[in-house]
Short mmCIF file of C-alpha atoms in Angstrom, two decimals:
data_model
loop_
_atom_site.label_atom_id
_atom_site.label_comp_id
_atom_site.label_asym_id
_atom_site.label_seq_id
_atom_site.Cartn_x
_atom_site.Cartn_y
_atom_site.Cartn_z
CA MET A 290 79.50 120.94 65.94
CA LYS A 291 81.78 118.00 65.31
CA GLU A 292 84.48 117.77 68.00
CA ILE A 293 87.64 115.69 68.12
CA ILE A 294 90.64 115.47 70.42
CA LEU A 295 94.06 116.37 69.05
CA ILE A 296 97.04 114.65 70.67
CA LYS A 297 100.50 116.20 70.42
CA ASN A 298 103.47 113.87 70.74
CA GLY A 299 106.40 114.96 72.85
CA GLU A 300 109.65 113.00 72.73
CA LEU A 301 108.22 110.66 70.11
CA ALA A 302 108.75 113.36 67.50
CA LEU A 303 112.51 112.88 67.99
CA LYS A 304 112.41 109.18 67.15
CA GLY A 305 113.75 107.92 63.84
CA LEU A 306 112.78 104.84 61.87
CA ASN A 307 111.09 103.24 64.88
CA ARG A 308 108.80 106.19 65.55
CA ASN A 309 105.75 104.37 64.19
CA THR A 310 106.29 101.59 66.73
CA PHE A 311 106.23 104.09 69.60
CA GLU A 312 103.15 105.82 68.21
CA ASP A 313 101.35 102.50 67.77
CA ILE A 314 102.02 101.61 71.41
CA LEU A 315 100.77 105.05 72.47
CA ILE A 316 97.54 104.55 70.52
CA LYS A 317 97.16 101.09 72.06
CA ASN A 318 97.47 102.64 75.55
CA MET A 319 94.97 105.35 74.64
CA LYS A 320 92.49 102.74 73.43
CA LYS A 321 92.78 100.84 76.70
CA ARG A 322 92.17 104.01 78.69
CA LEU A 323 89.06 104.99 76.68
CA CYS A 324 87.62 101.56 75.87
CA ASP A 325 84.65 101.82 78.24
CA LEU A 326 83.61 105.31 77.07
CA GLY A 327 82.60 104.30 73.54
CA LYS A 328 84.11 103.90 70.08
CA PHE A 329 86.85 106.19 68.78
CA GLU A 330 88.80 106.35 65.54
CA TYR A 331 92.54 107.07 65.81
CA THR A 332 94.45 108.70 62.95
CA LYS A 333 98.16 109.59 62.86
CA SER A 334 99.19 112.71 60.99
CA GLN A 335 102.35 114.84 61.27
CA SER A 336 103.26 114.44 64.97
CA THR A 337 99.56 114.60 65.83
CA ILE A 338 97.10 111.84 66.65
CA MET A 339 93.45 112.64 65.99
CA VAL A 340 90.98 110.92 68.31
CA ASP A 341 87.58 111.02 66.66
CA PRO A 342 84.53 109.91 68.71
CA ILE A 343 82.28 107.63 66.68
CA ASP A 344 79.42 107.47 69.18
CA ASP A 345 77.37 110.64 69.67
CA ASN A 346 76.94 110.28 73.44
CA ILE A 347 80.63 110.04 74.41
CA ASP A 348 81.68 112.21 77.35
CA LEU A 349 84.60 114.17 75.88
CA ASP A 350 85.34 115.84 79.22
CA ASP A 351 86.00 112.42 80.72
CA ALA A 352 87.99 111.34 77.66
CA VAL A 353 90.26 114.40 77.89
CA GLU A 354 90.77 113.88 81.63
CA ARG A 355 91.82 110.27 81.08
CA LEU A 356 94.09 111.04 78.15
CA SER A 357 95.84 113.80 80.10
CA LYS A 358 97.30 111.04 82.30
CA VAL A 359 98.57 108.84 79.46
CA PHE A 360 102.36 108.86 79.23
CA GLY A 361 103.71 109.84 75.82
CA ILE A 362 101.25 112.73 75.33
CA ALA A 363 102.89 116.15 75.60
CA ALA A 364 99.70 118.15 75.09
CA LEU A 365 96.12 117.67 73.96
CA SER A 366 93.14 119.79 73.08
CA ARG A 367 89.54 119.58 72.02
CA ALA A 368 89.03 120.91 68.52
CA CYS A 369 86.10 121.66 66.26
CA VAL A 370 86.07 120.26 62.74
CA CYS A 371 84.82 122.43 59.89
CA GLU A 372 85.03 122.88 56.12
CA LYS A 373 88.10 124.48 54.56
CA ASP A 374 86.30 127.71 53.77
CA PHE A 375 87.67 130.75 55.58
CA ASN A 376 84.23 132.28 56.16
CA ILE A 377 83.12 129.03 57.80
CA ILE A 378 86.38 128.83 59.78
CA LYS A 379 85.79 132.39 61.11
CA THR A 380 82.26 131.77 62.31
CA THR A 381 83.25 128.39 63.73
CA ALA A 382 86.01 130.00 65.80
CA GLU A 383 83.61 132.66 67.05
CA GLU A 384 80.95 130.16 68.11
CA TYR A 385 83.14 127.31 69.31
CA LEU A 386 85.47 129.46 71.43
CA GLN A 387 82.90 132.06 72.48
CA GLU A 388 82.96 131.28 76.20
CA GLN A 389 86.76 131.20 76.38
CA LEU A 390 87.09 134.41 74.35
CA GLU A 391 84.55 136.24 76.53
CA ASP A 392 86.48 135.26 79.67
CA ALA A 393 89.87 136.31 78.23
CA SER A 394 91.47 139.75 78.09
CA THR A 395 94.21 139.00 75.56
CA PHE A 396 94.63 136.59 72.67
CA LYS A 397 96.71 135.68 69.67
CA VAL A 398 96.05 133.60 66.57
CA GLU A 399 98.28 130.85 65.25
CA ALA A 400 97.77 129.05 61.96
CA LYS A 401 99.14 125.84 60.49
CA ARG A 402 98.51 125.19 56.82
CA SER A 403 99.33 121.59 55.91
CA ASP A 404 97.26 121.87 52.73
CA LYS A 405 99.37 124.17 50.56
CA LYS A 406 96.51 124.43 48.05
CA PHE A 407 94.49 126.47 50.55
CA PRO A 408 94.40 130.00 49.05
CA MET A 409 95.47 131.85 52.23
CA LYS A 410 98.94 131.51 53.74
CA SER A 411 99.42 131.18 57.50
CA PRO A 412 100.25 134.88 58.21
CA GLU A 413 97.17 135.96 56.26
CA ILE A 414 94.97 133.51 58.17
CA CYS A 415 96.30 134.90 61.47
CA ARG A 416 95.80 138.51 60.41
CA GLU A 417 92.28 138.06 59.07
CA MET A 418 91.13 135.85 61.96
CA GLY A 419 92.59 138.27 64.52
CA GLY A 420 90.77 141.20 62.97
CA TYR A 421 87.51 139.29 62.83
CA LEU A 422 87.66 138.23 66.50
CA LEU A 423 88.55 141.78 67.59
CA SER A 424 85.44 143.02 65.82
CA LYS A 425 83.28 140.45 67.64
CA PHE A 426 84.80 140.50 71.13
CA HIS A 427 85.46 144.04 72.31
CA ASN A 428 86.97 142.81 75.58
CA LEU A 429 89.98 141.41 73.73
CA LYS A 430 93.38 142.83 72.96
CA VAL A 431 96.19 141.21 71.01
CA ASP A 432 99.18 139.95 73.02
CA VAL A 433 101.59 137.81 71.02
CA HIS A 434 103.90 137.12 73.98
CA ASN A 435 101.68 136.03 76.88
CA PRO A 436 98.04 135.78 75.76
CA ASP A 437 95.22 134.40 77.89
CA ILE A 438 94.08 132.28 74.95
CA ILE A 439 95.77 131.11 71.77
CA VAL A 440 93.33 130.52 68.93
CA THR A 441 94.82 127.94 66.60
CA ILE A 442 93.63 127.23 63.07
CA GLU A 443 94.89 124.07 61.39
CA VAL A 444 94.13 123.59 57.70
CA ARG A 445 94.69 119.95 56.76
CA GLU A 446 94.01 117.81 53.70
CA LYS A 447 90.32 117.13 54.31
CA TYR A 448 89.18 119.53 57.02
CA ALA A 449 90.11 122.55 59.08
CA PHE A 450 90.36 122.43 62.87
CA VAL A 451 89.72 125.26 65.31
CA ARG A 452 90.97 124.98 68.87
CA GLY A 453 91.83 126.99 71.95
CA ASN A 454 94.57 126.51 74.53
CA ASN A 455 96.38 123.20 74.82
CA ILE A 456 96.02 121.07 77.94
CA LYS A 457 99.31 119.87 79.33
CA GLY A 458 99.75 116.11 79.00
CA ALA A 459 101.63 113.67 81.22
CA GLY A 460 104.70 113.73 78.97
CA GLY A 461 107.33 111.02 79.01
CA MET A 462 107.32 107.86 76.91
CA PRO A 463 104.39 105.49 76.25
CA THR A 464 104.13 102.77 78.88
CA GLY A 465 105.52 99.52 77.55
CA THR A 466 108.14 101.00 75.21
CA SER A 467 110.99 100.52 77.69
CA GLY A 468 110.28 97.01 78.98
CA ARG A 469 109.04 95.83 82.37
CA ALA A 470 110.33 96.30 85.91
CA GLY A 471 109.30 95.24 89.39
CA ILE A 472 108.52 98.02 91.88
CA LEU A 473 108.90 97.25 95.59
CA ILE A 474 105.84 99.10 96.86
CA SER A 475 105.24 100.05 100.48
CA GLY A 476 102.59 102.25 101.99
CA GLY A 477 104.93 105.23 102.26
CA ILE A 478 105.35 108.37 100.20
CA ASP A 479 108.45 107.42 98.21
CA SER A 480 107.70 104.16 96.40
CA PRO A 481 104.51 105.31 94.60
CA VAL A 482 106.47 108.35 93.39
CA ALA A 483 109.27 106.06 92.16
CA ALA A 484 106.69 103.90 90.36
CA TYR A 485 105.17 106.94 88.64
CA MET A 486 108.55 108.33 87.61
CA MET A 487 109.76 105.10 86.01
CA ALA A 488 106.40 104.46 84.32
CA LYS A 489 106.80 107.93 82.80
CA ARG A 490 109.94 106.64 81.08
CA GLY A 491 107.92 103.95 79.34
CA ILE A 492 108.39 101.11 81.84
CA GLU A 493 105.50 98.73 82.44
CA LEU A 494 105.15 97.98 86.16
CA CYS A 495 104.84 94.82 88.19
CA ALA A 496 104.44 95.54 91.92
CA ILE A 497 105.65 93.52 94.90
CA HIS A 498 104.29 94.35 98.35
CA PHE A 499 105.42 92.69 101.60
CA ALA A 500 102.88 92.21 104.39
CA SER A 501 103.57 90.88 107.89
CA PRO A 502 100.34 89.83 109.57
CA PRO A 503 99.51 90.07 112.43
CA TYR A 504 102.11 92.85 112.84
CA THR A 505 100.63 94.71 109.87
CA SER A 506 96.88 95.07 109.38
CA GLU A 507 94.61 94.41 106.43
CA LEU A 508 94.06 98.18 106.28
CA ALA A 509 97.76 98.62 105.47
CA GLU A 510 97.36 96.31 102.47
CA ILE A 511 94.21 98.13 101.33
CA LYS A 512 96.15 101.38 101.57
CA VAL A 513 98.82 100.02 99.21
CA MET A 514 96.18 98.86 96.73
CA ASP A 515 94.65 102.35 96.80
CA LEU A 516 98.08 103.85 96.08
CA LEU A 517 98.62 101.52 93.15
CA LYS A 518 95.21 102.43 91.71
CA LYS A 519 96.29 106.08 91.69
CA VAL A 520 99.56 105.19 89.96
CA ALA A 521 97.69 102.96 87.49
CA LYS A 522 95.75 106.01 86.24
CA TYR A 523 99.06 106.99 84.64
CA SER A 524 100.84 103.66 84.11
CA GLY A 525 97.98 101.40 83.11
CA VAL A 526 97.49 97.88 84.50
CA ILE A 527 99.84 96.85 87.34
CA THR A 528 100.19 93.14 88.15
CA THR A 529 100.73 93.04 91.91
CA TYR A 530 102.03 90.34 94.25
CA VAL A 531 101.40 90.50 98.00
CA VAL A 532 104.07 88.46 99.79
CA GLU A 533 103.56 87.36 103.39
CA PHE A 534 106.84 88.19 105.10
CA THR A 535 106.11 87.35 108.73
CA LYS A 536 108.09 84.10 109.08
CA ILE A 537 111.15 85.62 107.45
CA GLN A 538 111.05 88.71 109.67
CA GLU A 539 110.66 86.56 112.77
CA ALA A 540 113.66 84.49 111.65
CA ILE A 541 115.70 87.67 111.19
CA ARG A 542 114.65 88.83 114.67
CA ASP A 543 115.50 85.50 116.30
CA LEU A 544 118.71 84.61 114.48
CA CYS A 545 120.48 87.79 113.32
CA PRO A 546 122.29 90.59 115.18
CA GLU A 547 119.86 93.44 115.85
CA GLU A 548 121.92 96.14 114.15
CA TYR A 549 121.65 94.21 110.87
CA PHE A 550 117.86 93.63 110.98
CA THR A 551 116.97 96.31 108.44
CA ILE A 552 119.72 95.67 105.90
CA ILE A 553 119.12 91.90 105.94
CA MET A 554 115.37 92.47 105.58
CA ARG A 555 115.96 94.73 102.57
CA ARG A 556 118.31 92.20 100.97
CA ILE A 557 115.79 89.37 101.33
CA MET A 558 113.02 91.59 99.96
CA MET A 559 115.20 92.24 96.93
CA MET A 560 115.92 88.52 96.45
CA ILE A 561 112.23 87.63 96.57
CA SER A 562 111.31 90.54 94.30
CA GLU A 563 113.91 89.48 91.75
CA LYS A 564 112.51 85.95 91.62
CA ILE A 565 108.95 87.25 91.14
CA ALA A 566 110.09 89.88 88.63
CA LYS A 567 111.74 87.23 86.46
CA THR A 568 108.46 85.32 86.19
CA GLN A 569 106.91 88.55 84.87
CA ASN A 570 109.62 89.13 82.24
CA CYS A 571 110.99 92.10 84.16
CA SER A 572 114.53 93.30 83.50
CA ALA A 573 115.03 95.51 86.55
CA LEU A 574 113.79 96.40 90.03
CA ILE A 575 112.63 99.82 91.23
CA THR A 576 112.70 101.20 94.78
CA GLY A 577 111.82 104.54 96.33
CA GLU A 578 115.08 104.93 98.24
CA SER A 579 116.82 108.29 98.62
CA VAL A 580 120.41 108.61 99.79
CA GLY A 581 120.69 109.33 103.51
CA GLN A 582 116.96 109.47 104.20
CA VAL A 583 117.07 106.60 106.73
CA ALA A 584 119.75 104.26 108.10
CA SER A 585 119.17 101.60 105.43
CA GLN A 586 119.68 104.17 102.67
CA THR A 587 123.30 105.14 103.22
CA MET A 588 125.63 104.49 100.29
CA LEU A 589 127.21 101.46 101.97
CA ALA A 590 123.82 100.03 102.96
CA LEU A 591 122.48 100.46 99.44
CA ALA A 592 125.58 98.75 98.05
CA CYS A 593 124.96 95.76 100.33
CA THR A 594 121.35 95.65 99.20
CA ASP A 595 122.25 95.73 95.50
CA CYS A 596 124.68 92.82 95.94
CA ALA A 597 121.75 90.57 96.85
CA VAL A 598 120.40 90.59 93.27
CA HIS A 599 121.68 90.39 89.71
CA MET A 600 119.14 92.76 88.16
CA PRO A 601 119.73 96.49 87.77
CA VAL A 602 118.05 98.51 90.53
CA PHE A 603 116.50 101.84 89.52
CA ARG A 604 116.07 104.49 92.21
CA PRO A 605 114.50 107.58 90.58
CA CYS A 606 114.20 109.37 93.96
CA ILE A 607 117.85 108.79 94.88
CA GLY A 608 118.93 112.45 94.70
CA MET A 609 115.65 114.05 95.80
CA ASP A 610 114.94 115.47 99.23
CA LYS A 611 111.69 114.76 101.04
CA GLU A 612 109.99 117.99 99.98
CA GLU A 613 110.68 117.26 96.31
CA ILE A 614 109.26 113.76 96.67
CA ILE A 615 106.19 115.09 98.49
CA ALA A 616 105.63 117.61 95.68
CA VAL A 617 105.41 114.79 93.14
CA SER A 618 103.17 112.73 95.43
CA ARG A 619 100.75 115.65 95.68
CA LYS A 620 100.79 116.04 91.89
CA ILE A 621 99.79 112.40 91.36
CA ASP A 622 97.35 112.42 94.31
CA THR A 623 99.10 109.76 96.42
CA PHE A 624 100.23 111.94 99.34
CA GLU A 625 97.05 111.90 101.43
CA THR A 626 96.78 108.13 101.07
CA SER A 627 100.46 107.60 101.88
CA ILE A 628 100.23 109.43 105.20
CA GLN A 629 97.35 107.32 106.49
CA PRO A 630 98.59 105.82 109.81
CA TYR A 631 98.81 102.14 108.87
CA GLU A 632 102.23 100.62 109.44
CA ASP A 633 103.95 98.51 106.79
CA CYS A 634 106.36 95.66 107.40
CA CYS A 635 109.42 97.92 107.16
CA THR A 636 108.55 99.29 110.61
CA VAL A 637 108.34 95.82 112.21
CA PHE A 638 111.29 94.88 114.49
CA THR A 639 113.14 98.13 113.76
CA PRO A 640 116.54 98.07 115.51
CA LYS A 641 117.34 100.77 118.07
CA HIS A 642 120.80 101.31 116.59
CA PRO A 643 120.86 100.19 112.94
CA LYS A 644 124.18 99.74 111.17
CA THR A 645 124.71 102.73 108.87
CA LYS A 646 128.11 101.65 107.50
CA PRO A 647 127.75 97.91 107.01
CA HIS A 648 130.43 95.76 105.39
CA LEU A 649 129.13 93.17 102.96
CA ASP A 650 131.09 90.29 104.50
CA ASP A 651 129.59 91.02 107.91
CA VAL A 652 126.09 91.28 106.47
CA ILE A 653 126.39 87.96 104.60
CA ARG A 654 127.79 86.29 107.73
CA ALA A 655 124.87 87.55 109.81
CA GLU A 656 122.38 86.57 107.11
CA SER A 657 123.79 83.01 106.98
CA ASN A 658 122.40 82.42 110.48
CA ILE A 659 119.04 81.82 108.77
CA LYS A 660 119.77 78.25 107.69
CA ASN A 661 116.47 77.63 105.91
CA LEU A 662 116.29 80.98 104.14
CA ASP A 663 115.85 79.53 100.64
CA THR A 664 112.92 77.43 101.82
CA LEU A 665 111.32 80.40 103.58
CA MET A 666 111.67 82.52 100.45
CA ASP A 667 110.25 79.84 98.17
CA ASP A 668 107.28 79.35 100.49
CA ALA A 669 106.63 83.10 100.56
CA ILE A 670 106.75 83.30 96.75
CA ASN A 671 104.56 80.24 96.22
CA ASN A 672 101.92 81.62 98.59
CA ALA A 673 102.01 85.18 97.27
CA LYS A 674 98.62 86.67 96.42
CA LYS A 675 98.25 88.02 92.88
CA VAL A 676 96.13 91.13 92.31
CA ILE A 677 95.50 92.99 89.05
CA ILE A 678 95.33 96.74 89.58
CA ARG A 679 93.65 98.88 86.92
#
């Protein structure tokens, strides 16, 4: 039996004259995700993209698993291709979906007839197919409201397709359709979730990670790379910069009032990230901050942080509580990695009594104690390690 994968667009169906551009980017992302599995042919047709394997030995299970994580796909399914003869369509449905139909208790049939020359209309296809399957599978009953399996028949211009239940896709918009942004990535739970959520809106990611050896270990950096690999399964390639932050943190410790350590550190991280992001054609920064979660994430502290840069700062987790963020991290398989006990640089030199209601003038005055800050930042950027995460 000839099998293909049918891709159902989600939000792309709502696009107007530029819809083809979005679909072309989606197909480009799909090609990248499947390139090492073999050759596929991609055909656009009526809010559906048909992915046809050219090589006989392609692992379609693996292909479906990969495509289910591609943003821009609302749903997908494996389908069997057959001739547009109803007798052939009936036997194809019986054979192709046999295992699923034997395991089900209830079913319904849906039909889509794009080829209006086909002699049977959609209601007739549903009625005749339903009767045929009931005669072959005595375990089945019809349930049009909540069936275990939906048998779908699509009659198109050249062929007919038979398929079972849809597989839920990743949704969102194709990566790369909304520009690029820099994600400040730590080893915690929040920032990988923020990266995933913004990539889902079509943003291509560039990651910036701050390390402070010897206060942070190499294992902490490996942990972050592992997190980014999990995010990259959804977002695609992530260009990553690892910035050594030790000298700057030591300068903050030695020259700034203790209660301002965290807010000044966050501001300098944002300044460095903005400079790196601009070299990568990014238009915004992304962080995993949530209002009130820690002392540096009060409204006044966040306002002081934002004033350090001129780019927009996106915070997709801003109104979420910890349990909601954890739920997303479990969904994208980053939670267990995030809770590994390797400290990141945000925990270095943490003040005992951080300022929760800082005033910008006071923060800038305290920050000005670091006389060679521009030089320290330039050195950190020039020595940053570049890693490509796939």
